[in-house]
Short mmCIF file of C-alpha atoms in Angstrom, two decimals:
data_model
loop_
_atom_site.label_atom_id
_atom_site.label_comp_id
_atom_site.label_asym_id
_atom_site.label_seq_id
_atom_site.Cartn_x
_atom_site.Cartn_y
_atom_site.Cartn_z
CA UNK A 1 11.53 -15.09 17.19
CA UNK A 2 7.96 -15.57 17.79
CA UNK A 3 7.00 -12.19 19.21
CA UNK A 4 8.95 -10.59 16.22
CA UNK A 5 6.90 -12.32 13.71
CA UNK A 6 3.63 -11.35 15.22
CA UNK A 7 4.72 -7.73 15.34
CA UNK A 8 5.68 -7.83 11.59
CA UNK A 9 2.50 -9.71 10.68
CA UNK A 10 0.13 -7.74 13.01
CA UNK A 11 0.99 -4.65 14.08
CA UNK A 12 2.89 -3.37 10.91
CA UNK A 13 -0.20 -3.62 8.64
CA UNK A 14 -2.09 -1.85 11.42
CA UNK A 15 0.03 1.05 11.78
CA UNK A 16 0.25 0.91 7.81
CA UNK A 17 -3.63 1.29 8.12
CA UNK A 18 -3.47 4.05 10.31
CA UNK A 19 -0.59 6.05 8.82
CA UNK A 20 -2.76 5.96 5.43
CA UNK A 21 -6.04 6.57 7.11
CA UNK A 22 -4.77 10.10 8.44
CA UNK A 23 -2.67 10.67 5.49
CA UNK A 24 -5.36 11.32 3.52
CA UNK A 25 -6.39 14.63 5.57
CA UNK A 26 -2.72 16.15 5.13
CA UNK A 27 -3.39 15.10 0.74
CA UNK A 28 -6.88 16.91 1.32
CA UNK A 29 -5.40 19.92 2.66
CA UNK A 30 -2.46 19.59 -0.05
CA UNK A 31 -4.89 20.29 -2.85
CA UNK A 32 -5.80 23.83 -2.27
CA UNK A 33 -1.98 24.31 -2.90
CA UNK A 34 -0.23 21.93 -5.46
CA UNK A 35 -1.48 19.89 -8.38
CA UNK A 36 -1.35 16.16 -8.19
CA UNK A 37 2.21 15.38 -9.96
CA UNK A 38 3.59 18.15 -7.71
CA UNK A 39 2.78 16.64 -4.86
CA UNK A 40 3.51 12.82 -5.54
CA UNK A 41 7.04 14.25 -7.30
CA UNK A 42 7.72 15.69 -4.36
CA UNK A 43 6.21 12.56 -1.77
CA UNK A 44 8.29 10.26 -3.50
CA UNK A 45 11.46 11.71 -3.66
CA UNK A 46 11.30 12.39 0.59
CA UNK A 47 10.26 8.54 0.81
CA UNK A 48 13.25 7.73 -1.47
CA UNK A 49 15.59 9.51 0.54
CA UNK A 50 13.94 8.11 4.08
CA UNK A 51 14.44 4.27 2.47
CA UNK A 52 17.07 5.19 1.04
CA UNK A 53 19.05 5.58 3.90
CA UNK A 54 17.37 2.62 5.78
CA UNK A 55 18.25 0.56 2.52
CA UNK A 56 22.04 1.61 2.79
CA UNK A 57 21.92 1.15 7.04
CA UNK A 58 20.35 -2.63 6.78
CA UNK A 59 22.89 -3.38 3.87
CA UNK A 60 25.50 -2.76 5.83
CA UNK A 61 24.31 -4.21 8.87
CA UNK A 62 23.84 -7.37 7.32
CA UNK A 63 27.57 -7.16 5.69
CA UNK A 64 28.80 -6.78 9.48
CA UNK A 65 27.18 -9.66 10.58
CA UNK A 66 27.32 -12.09 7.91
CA UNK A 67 30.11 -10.70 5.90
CA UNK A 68 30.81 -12.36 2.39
CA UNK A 69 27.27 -14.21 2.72
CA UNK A 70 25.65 -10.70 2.80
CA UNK A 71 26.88 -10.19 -1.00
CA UNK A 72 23.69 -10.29 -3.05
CA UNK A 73 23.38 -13.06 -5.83
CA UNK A 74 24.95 -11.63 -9.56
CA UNK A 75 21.02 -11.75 -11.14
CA UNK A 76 19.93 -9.65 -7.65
CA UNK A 77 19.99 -6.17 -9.12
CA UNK A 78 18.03 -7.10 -12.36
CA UNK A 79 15.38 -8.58 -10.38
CA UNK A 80 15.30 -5.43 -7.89
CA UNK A 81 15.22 -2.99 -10.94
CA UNK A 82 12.27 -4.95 -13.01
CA UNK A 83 10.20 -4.88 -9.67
CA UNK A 84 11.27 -1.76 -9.19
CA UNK A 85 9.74 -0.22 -12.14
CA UNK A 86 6.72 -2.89 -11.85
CA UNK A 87 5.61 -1.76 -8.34
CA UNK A 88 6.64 1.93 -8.78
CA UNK A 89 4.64 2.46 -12.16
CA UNK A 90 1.70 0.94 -10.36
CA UNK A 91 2.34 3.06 -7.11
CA UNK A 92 2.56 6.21 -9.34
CA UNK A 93 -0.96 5.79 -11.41
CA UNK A 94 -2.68 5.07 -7.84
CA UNK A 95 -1.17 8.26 -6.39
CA UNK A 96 -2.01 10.42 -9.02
CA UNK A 97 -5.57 9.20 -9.59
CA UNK A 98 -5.95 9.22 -5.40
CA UNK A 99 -4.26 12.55 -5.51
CA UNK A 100 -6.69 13.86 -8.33
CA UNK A 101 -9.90 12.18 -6.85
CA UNK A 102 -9.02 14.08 -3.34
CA UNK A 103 -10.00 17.19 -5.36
CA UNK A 104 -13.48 16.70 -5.15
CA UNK A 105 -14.55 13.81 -2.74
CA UNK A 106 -14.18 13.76 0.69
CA UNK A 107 -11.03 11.90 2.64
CA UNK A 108 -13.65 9.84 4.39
CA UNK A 109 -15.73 8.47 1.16
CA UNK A 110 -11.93 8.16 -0.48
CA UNK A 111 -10.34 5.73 1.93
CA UNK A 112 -13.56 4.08 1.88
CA UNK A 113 -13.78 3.47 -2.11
CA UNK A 114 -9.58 3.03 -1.80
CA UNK A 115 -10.41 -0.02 0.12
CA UNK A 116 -12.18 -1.80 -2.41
CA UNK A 117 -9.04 -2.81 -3.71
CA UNK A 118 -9.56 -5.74 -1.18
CA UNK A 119 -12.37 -7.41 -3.29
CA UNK A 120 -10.97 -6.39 -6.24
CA UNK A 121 -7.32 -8.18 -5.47
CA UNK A 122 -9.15 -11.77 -5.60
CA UNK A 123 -11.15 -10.77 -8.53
CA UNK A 124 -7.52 -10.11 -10.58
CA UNK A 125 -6.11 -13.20 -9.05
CA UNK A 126 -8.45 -15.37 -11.90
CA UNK A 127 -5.92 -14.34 -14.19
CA UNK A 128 -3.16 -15.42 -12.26
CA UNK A 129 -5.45 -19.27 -12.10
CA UNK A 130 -6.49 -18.51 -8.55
CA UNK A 131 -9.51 -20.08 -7.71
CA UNK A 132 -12.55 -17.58 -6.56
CA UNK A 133 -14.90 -19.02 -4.32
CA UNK A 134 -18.78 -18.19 -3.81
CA UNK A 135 -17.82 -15.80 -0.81
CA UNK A 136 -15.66 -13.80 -2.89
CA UNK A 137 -18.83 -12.81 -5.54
CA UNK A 138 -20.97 -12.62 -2.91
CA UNK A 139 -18.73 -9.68 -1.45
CA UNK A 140 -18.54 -8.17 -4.84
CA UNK A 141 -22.27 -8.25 -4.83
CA UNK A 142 -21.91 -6.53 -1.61
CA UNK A 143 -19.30 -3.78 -2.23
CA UNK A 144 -21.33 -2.88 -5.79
CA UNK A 145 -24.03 -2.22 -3.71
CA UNK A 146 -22.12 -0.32 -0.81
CA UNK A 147 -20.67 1.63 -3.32
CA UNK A 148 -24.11 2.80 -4.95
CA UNK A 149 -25.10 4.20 -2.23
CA UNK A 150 -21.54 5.63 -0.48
CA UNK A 151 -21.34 7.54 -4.89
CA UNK A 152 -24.49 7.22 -6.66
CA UNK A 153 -26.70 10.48 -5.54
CA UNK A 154 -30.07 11.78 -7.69
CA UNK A 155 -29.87 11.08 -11.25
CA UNK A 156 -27.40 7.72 -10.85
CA UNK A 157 -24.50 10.55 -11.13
CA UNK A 158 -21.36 9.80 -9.40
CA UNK A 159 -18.96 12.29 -8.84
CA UNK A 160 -15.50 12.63 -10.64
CA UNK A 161 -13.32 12.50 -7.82
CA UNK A 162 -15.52 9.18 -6.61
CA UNK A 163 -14.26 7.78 -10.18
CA UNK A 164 -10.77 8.80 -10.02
CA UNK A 165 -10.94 6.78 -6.61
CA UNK A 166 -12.00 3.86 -7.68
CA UNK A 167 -9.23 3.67 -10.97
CA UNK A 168 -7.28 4.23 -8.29
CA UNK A 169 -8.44 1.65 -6.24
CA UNK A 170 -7.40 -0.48 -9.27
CA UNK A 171 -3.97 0.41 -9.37
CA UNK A 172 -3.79 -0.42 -5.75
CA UNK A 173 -4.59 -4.27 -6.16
CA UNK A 174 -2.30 -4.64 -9.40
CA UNK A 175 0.61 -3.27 -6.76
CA UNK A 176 -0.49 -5.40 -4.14
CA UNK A 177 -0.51 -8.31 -6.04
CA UNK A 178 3.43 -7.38 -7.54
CA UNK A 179 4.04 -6.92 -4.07
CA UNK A 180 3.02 -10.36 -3.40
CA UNK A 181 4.98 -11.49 -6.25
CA UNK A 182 8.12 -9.68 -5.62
CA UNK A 183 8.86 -9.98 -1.99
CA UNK A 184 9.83 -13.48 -2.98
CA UNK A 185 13.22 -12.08 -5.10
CA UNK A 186 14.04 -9.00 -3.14
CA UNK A 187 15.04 -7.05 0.10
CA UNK A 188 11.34 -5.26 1.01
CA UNK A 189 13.43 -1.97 2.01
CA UNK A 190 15.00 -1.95 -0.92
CA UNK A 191 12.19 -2.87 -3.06
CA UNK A 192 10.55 -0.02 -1.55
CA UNK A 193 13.24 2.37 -2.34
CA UNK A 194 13.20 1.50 -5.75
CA UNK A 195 9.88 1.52 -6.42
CA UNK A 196 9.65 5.45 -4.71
CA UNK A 197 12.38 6.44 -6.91
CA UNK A 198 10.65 5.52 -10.21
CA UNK A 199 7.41 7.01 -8.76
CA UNK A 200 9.44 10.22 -8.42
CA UNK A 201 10.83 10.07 -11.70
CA UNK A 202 7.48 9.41 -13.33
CA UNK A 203 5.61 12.05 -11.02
CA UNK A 204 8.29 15.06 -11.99
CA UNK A 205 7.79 13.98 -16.20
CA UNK A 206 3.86 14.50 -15.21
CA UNK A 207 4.46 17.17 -13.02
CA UNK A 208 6.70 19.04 -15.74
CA UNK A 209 4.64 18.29 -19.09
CA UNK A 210 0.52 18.91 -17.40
CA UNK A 211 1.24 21.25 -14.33
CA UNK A 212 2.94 24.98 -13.45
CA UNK A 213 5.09 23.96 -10.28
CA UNK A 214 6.20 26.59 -7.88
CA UNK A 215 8.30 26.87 -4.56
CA UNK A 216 5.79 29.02 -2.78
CA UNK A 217 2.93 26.45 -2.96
CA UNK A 218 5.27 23.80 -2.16
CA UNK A 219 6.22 25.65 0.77
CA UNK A 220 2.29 26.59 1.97
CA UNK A 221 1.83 22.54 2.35
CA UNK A 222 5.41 21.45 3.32
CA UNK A 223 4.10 20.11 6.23
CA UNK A 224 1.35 17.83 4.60
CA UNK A 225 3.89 16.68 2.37
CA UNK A 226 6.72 16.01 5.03
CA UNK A 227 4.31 13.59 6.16
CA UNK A 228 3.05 11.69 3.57
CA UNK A 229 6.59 11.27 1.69
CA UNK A 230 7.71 10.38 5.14
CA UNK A 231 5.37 8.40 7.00
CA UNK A 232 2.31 7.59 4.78
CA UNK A 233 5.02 6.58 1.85
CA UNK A 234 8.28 6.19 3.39
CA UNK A 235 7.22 4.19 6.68
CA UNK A 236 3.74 2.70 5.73
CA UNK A 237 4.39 1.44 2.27
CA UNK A 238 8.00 -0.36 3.59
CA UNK A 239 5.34 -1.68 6.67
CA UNK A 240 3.37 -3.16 3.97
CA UNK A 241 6.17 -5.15 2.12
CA UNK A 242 7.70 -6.38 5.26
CA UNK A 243 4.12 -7.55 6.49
CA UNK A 244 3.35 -9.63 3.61
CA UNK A 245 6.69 -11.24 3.34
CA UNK A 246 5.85 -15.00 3.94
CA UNK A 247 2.64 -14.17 5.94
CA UNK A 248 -1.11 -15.31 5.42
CA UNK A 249 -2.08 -12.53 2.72
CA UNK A 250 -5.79 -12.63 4.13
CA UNK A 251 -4.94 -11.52 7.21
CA UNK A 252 -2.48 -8.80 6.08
CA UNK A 253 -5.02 -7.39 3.54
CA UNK A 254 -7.85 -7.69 6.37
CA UNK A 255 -5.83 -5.31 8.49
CA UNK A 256 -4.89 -3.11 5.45
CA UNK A 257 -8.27 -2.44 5.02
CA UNK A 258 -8.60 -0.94 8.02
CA UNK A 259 -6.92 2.36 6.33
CA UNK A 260 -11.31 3.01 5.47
CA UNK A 261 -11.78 2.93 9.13
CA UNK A 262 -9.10 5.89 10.52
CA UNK A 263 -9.88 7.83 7.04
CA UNK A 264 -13.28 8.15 7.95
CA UNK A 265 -12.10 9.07 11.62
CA UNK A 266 -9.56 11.47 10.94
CA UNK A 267 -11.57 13.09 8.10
CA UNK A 268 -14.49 13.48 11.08
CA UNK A 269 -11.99 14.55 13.83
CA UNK A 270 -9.91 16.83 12.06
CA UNK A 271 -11.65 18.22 8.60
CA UNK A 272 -15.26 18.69 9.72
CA UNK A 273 -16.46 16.08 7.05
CA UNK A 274 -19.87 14.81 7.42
CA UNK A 275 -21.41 12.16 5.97
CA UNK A 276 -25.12 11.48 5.37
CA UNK A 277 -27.19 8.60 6.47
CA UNK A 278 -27.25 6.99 2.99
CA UNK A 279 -23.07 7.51 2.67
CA UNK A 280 -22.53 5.77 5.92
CA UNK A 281 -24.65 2.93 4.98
CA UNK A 282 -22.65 2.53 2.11
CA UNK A 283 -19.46 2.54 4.08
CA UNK A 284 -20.72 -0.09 6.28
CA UNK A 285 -21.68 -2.52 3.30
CA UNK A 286 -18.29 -1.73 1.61
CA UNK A 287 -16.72 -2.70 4.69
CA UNK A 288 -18.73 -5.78 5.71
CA UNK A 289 -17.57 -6.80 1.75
CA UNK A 290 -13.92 -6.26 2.49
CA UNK A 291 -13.98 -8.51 5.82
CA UNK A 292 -15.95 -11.30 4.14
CA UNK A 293 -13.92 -11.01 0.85
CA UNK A 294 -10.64 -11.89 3.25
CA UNK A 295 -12.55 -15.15 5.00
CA UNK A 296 -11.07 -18.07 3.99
CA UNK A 297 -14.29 -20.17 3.92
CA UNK A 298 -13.98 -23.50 4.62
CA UNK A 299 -10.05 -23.27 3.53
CA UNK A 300 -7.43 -24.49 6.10
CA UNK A 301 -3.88 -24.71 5.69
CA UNK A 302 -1.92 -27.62 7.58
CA UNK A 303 2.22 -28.77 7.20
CA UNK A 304 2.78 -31.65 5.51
CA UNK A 305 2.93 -34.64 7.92
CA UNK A 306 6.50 -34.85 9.37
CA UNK A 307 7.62 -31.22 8.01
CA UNK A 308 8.89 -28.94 10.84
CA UNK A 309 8.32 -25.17 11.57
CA UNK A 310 10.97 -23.28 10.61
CA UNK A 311 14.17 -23.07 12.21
CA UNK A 312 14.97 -20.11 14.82
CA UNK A 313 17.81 -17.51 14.03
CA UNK A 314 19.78 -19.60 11.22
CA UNK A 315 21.46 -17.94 8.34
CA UNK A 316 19.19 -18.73 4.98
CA UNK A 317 19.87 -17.27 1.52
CA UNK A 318 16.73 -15.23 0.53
CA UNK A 319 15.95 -12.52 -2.44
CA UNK A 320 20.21 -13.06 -2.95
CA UNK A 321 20.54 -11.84 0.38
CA UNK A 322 21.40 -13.63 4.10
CA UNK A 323 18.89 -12.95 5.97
CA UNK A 324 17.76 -14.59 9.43
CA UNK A 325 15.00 -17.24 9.83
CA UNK A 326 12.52 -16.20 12.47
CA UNK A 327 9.65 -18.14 13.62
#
């Protein structure tokens, strides 16, 4: 239905936004306790369990209703594990870099510089043969200069934390851009459940070979961690799959970005950050680059003459699965 498909399209990337935006205070508070594998070992594993369940409830929800139709396609599971591993290597490099930067930059300036992965998502498309337009350097122009001035203090020295944000920021866009790719083969739930499993499994090797783990610092920030493997991983990241399956991408990222916005909020409201003069400049540039990065300038997508919208609650065979048609 209509109202369904704005929810999904809207509102999920905006409560993605905000779920990511605030999760960055509870990762904050989780480094005074637990080194960066640590945490994202044990983030993961929660969200795997959380979709997990939700993977296993839909399955057979779909099985009820649609019976033998449900039964996913024999090459279904290969694609699920390859983007599996794809989005969950990706997902585990941006974690640990984010999770590392955290250490020394505030959660403000880091959902700020994490953002940038909204110019640079374009930027990687070239190799993919998607055309960049004028607007799209012209915001790179923009967010270079944002970012001088959010990271670059006396001396042109930026701090490490602001570096390990923006690798991480790099890793974001590669994952968004699998995202994009596999949504078009697979369930999103269970994509996401696959992709938190190998980010567990990845994050526990780290976490065992670089880092001394211990109960009674996982315990000091259980609560932090509850809700990032829960909500910030478990709910937001499944938000974002579902949202860009077969929706206008520039839109969806637009209201991704918005995760900058509530960091800087909930950094403000509930750490005591403080930004100078100079900083929040630099936000605002970064963020005037991300909105005019995502305006399709002068680009406008019609039907086909004679091709219809698509059909309202009919059975169609997607990523091997039945699923049901909205509008």
């Amino acid at each position: 239905m209509q109202k369904t498909r704005f929810i999904r399209q809207n509102v999920f990337p905006i409560l993605a936004a905000f779920i990511w935006g605030t999760a960055f205070v509870a990762q904050s508070v989780s480094t005074e306790f637990v080194q960066p594998f640590t945490f994202n070992a044990a983030r993961f594993f929660i969200a795997f369990v959380f979709t997990l369940g939700l993977a296993v409830l839909f399955r057979a929800r779909r099985k009820r209703d649609f019976g033998e139709q449900a039964k996913p396609q024999p090459h279904y599971r290969r694609e699920l594990l390859v983007s599996g591993l794809c989005c969950g290597a990706a997902l585990t490099l941006g974690n640990n870099l984010q999770q590392r930067g955290l250490e020394t930059t505030t959660s403000g300036k880091a959902g700020f510089i994490t953002a940038l992965y909204i110019v640079i998502v374009p930027i990687l498309g070239i190799f993919l043969k998607k055309k960049v337009g004028k607007g799209i350097w012209a915001s790179v122009a923009l967010a270079v200069v944002g970012l001088y001035f959010l990271c670059i203090r006396e001396g042109f020295a930026i701090s490490e934390g602001d570096f390990f944000m923006f690798l991480c920021s790099l890793c974001f866009s590669a994952h968004i851009l699998m995202i994009d790719h596999f949504t078009e083969k697979v369930d999103g739930v269970e994509l996401s459940c696959a992709q938190f499993l190998v980010a567990a499994v990845f994050s526990a090797v780290g976490m065992l070979a670089a880092e001394q783990p211990s109960w009674e610092a996982l315990q000091a920030c259980v609560w932090p961690i509850l809700y990032v493997g829960i909500f910030s991983s478990g709910v937001a990241y499944t938000l974002q799959i579902l949202a860009q399956r077969d929706s206008n991408p520039t839109v969806v990222s637009l209201l991704l970005s918005l995760e900058a916005v509530f960091a800087v909020l909930a950094g403000a409201l509930l750490l005591g950050d403080r930004m100078s003069g100079r900083e929040y400049f630099g936000c605002g540039l970064m963020l005037t680059a991300v909105v005019l990065a995502q305006i399709p300038w002068g680009a406008k997508k019609t039907l086909p003459a004679g091709e219809p919208e698509k059909a309202t609650a009919l059975p169609t065979e997607e990523n091997g699965q039945t699923r049901i048609q909205e509008d």
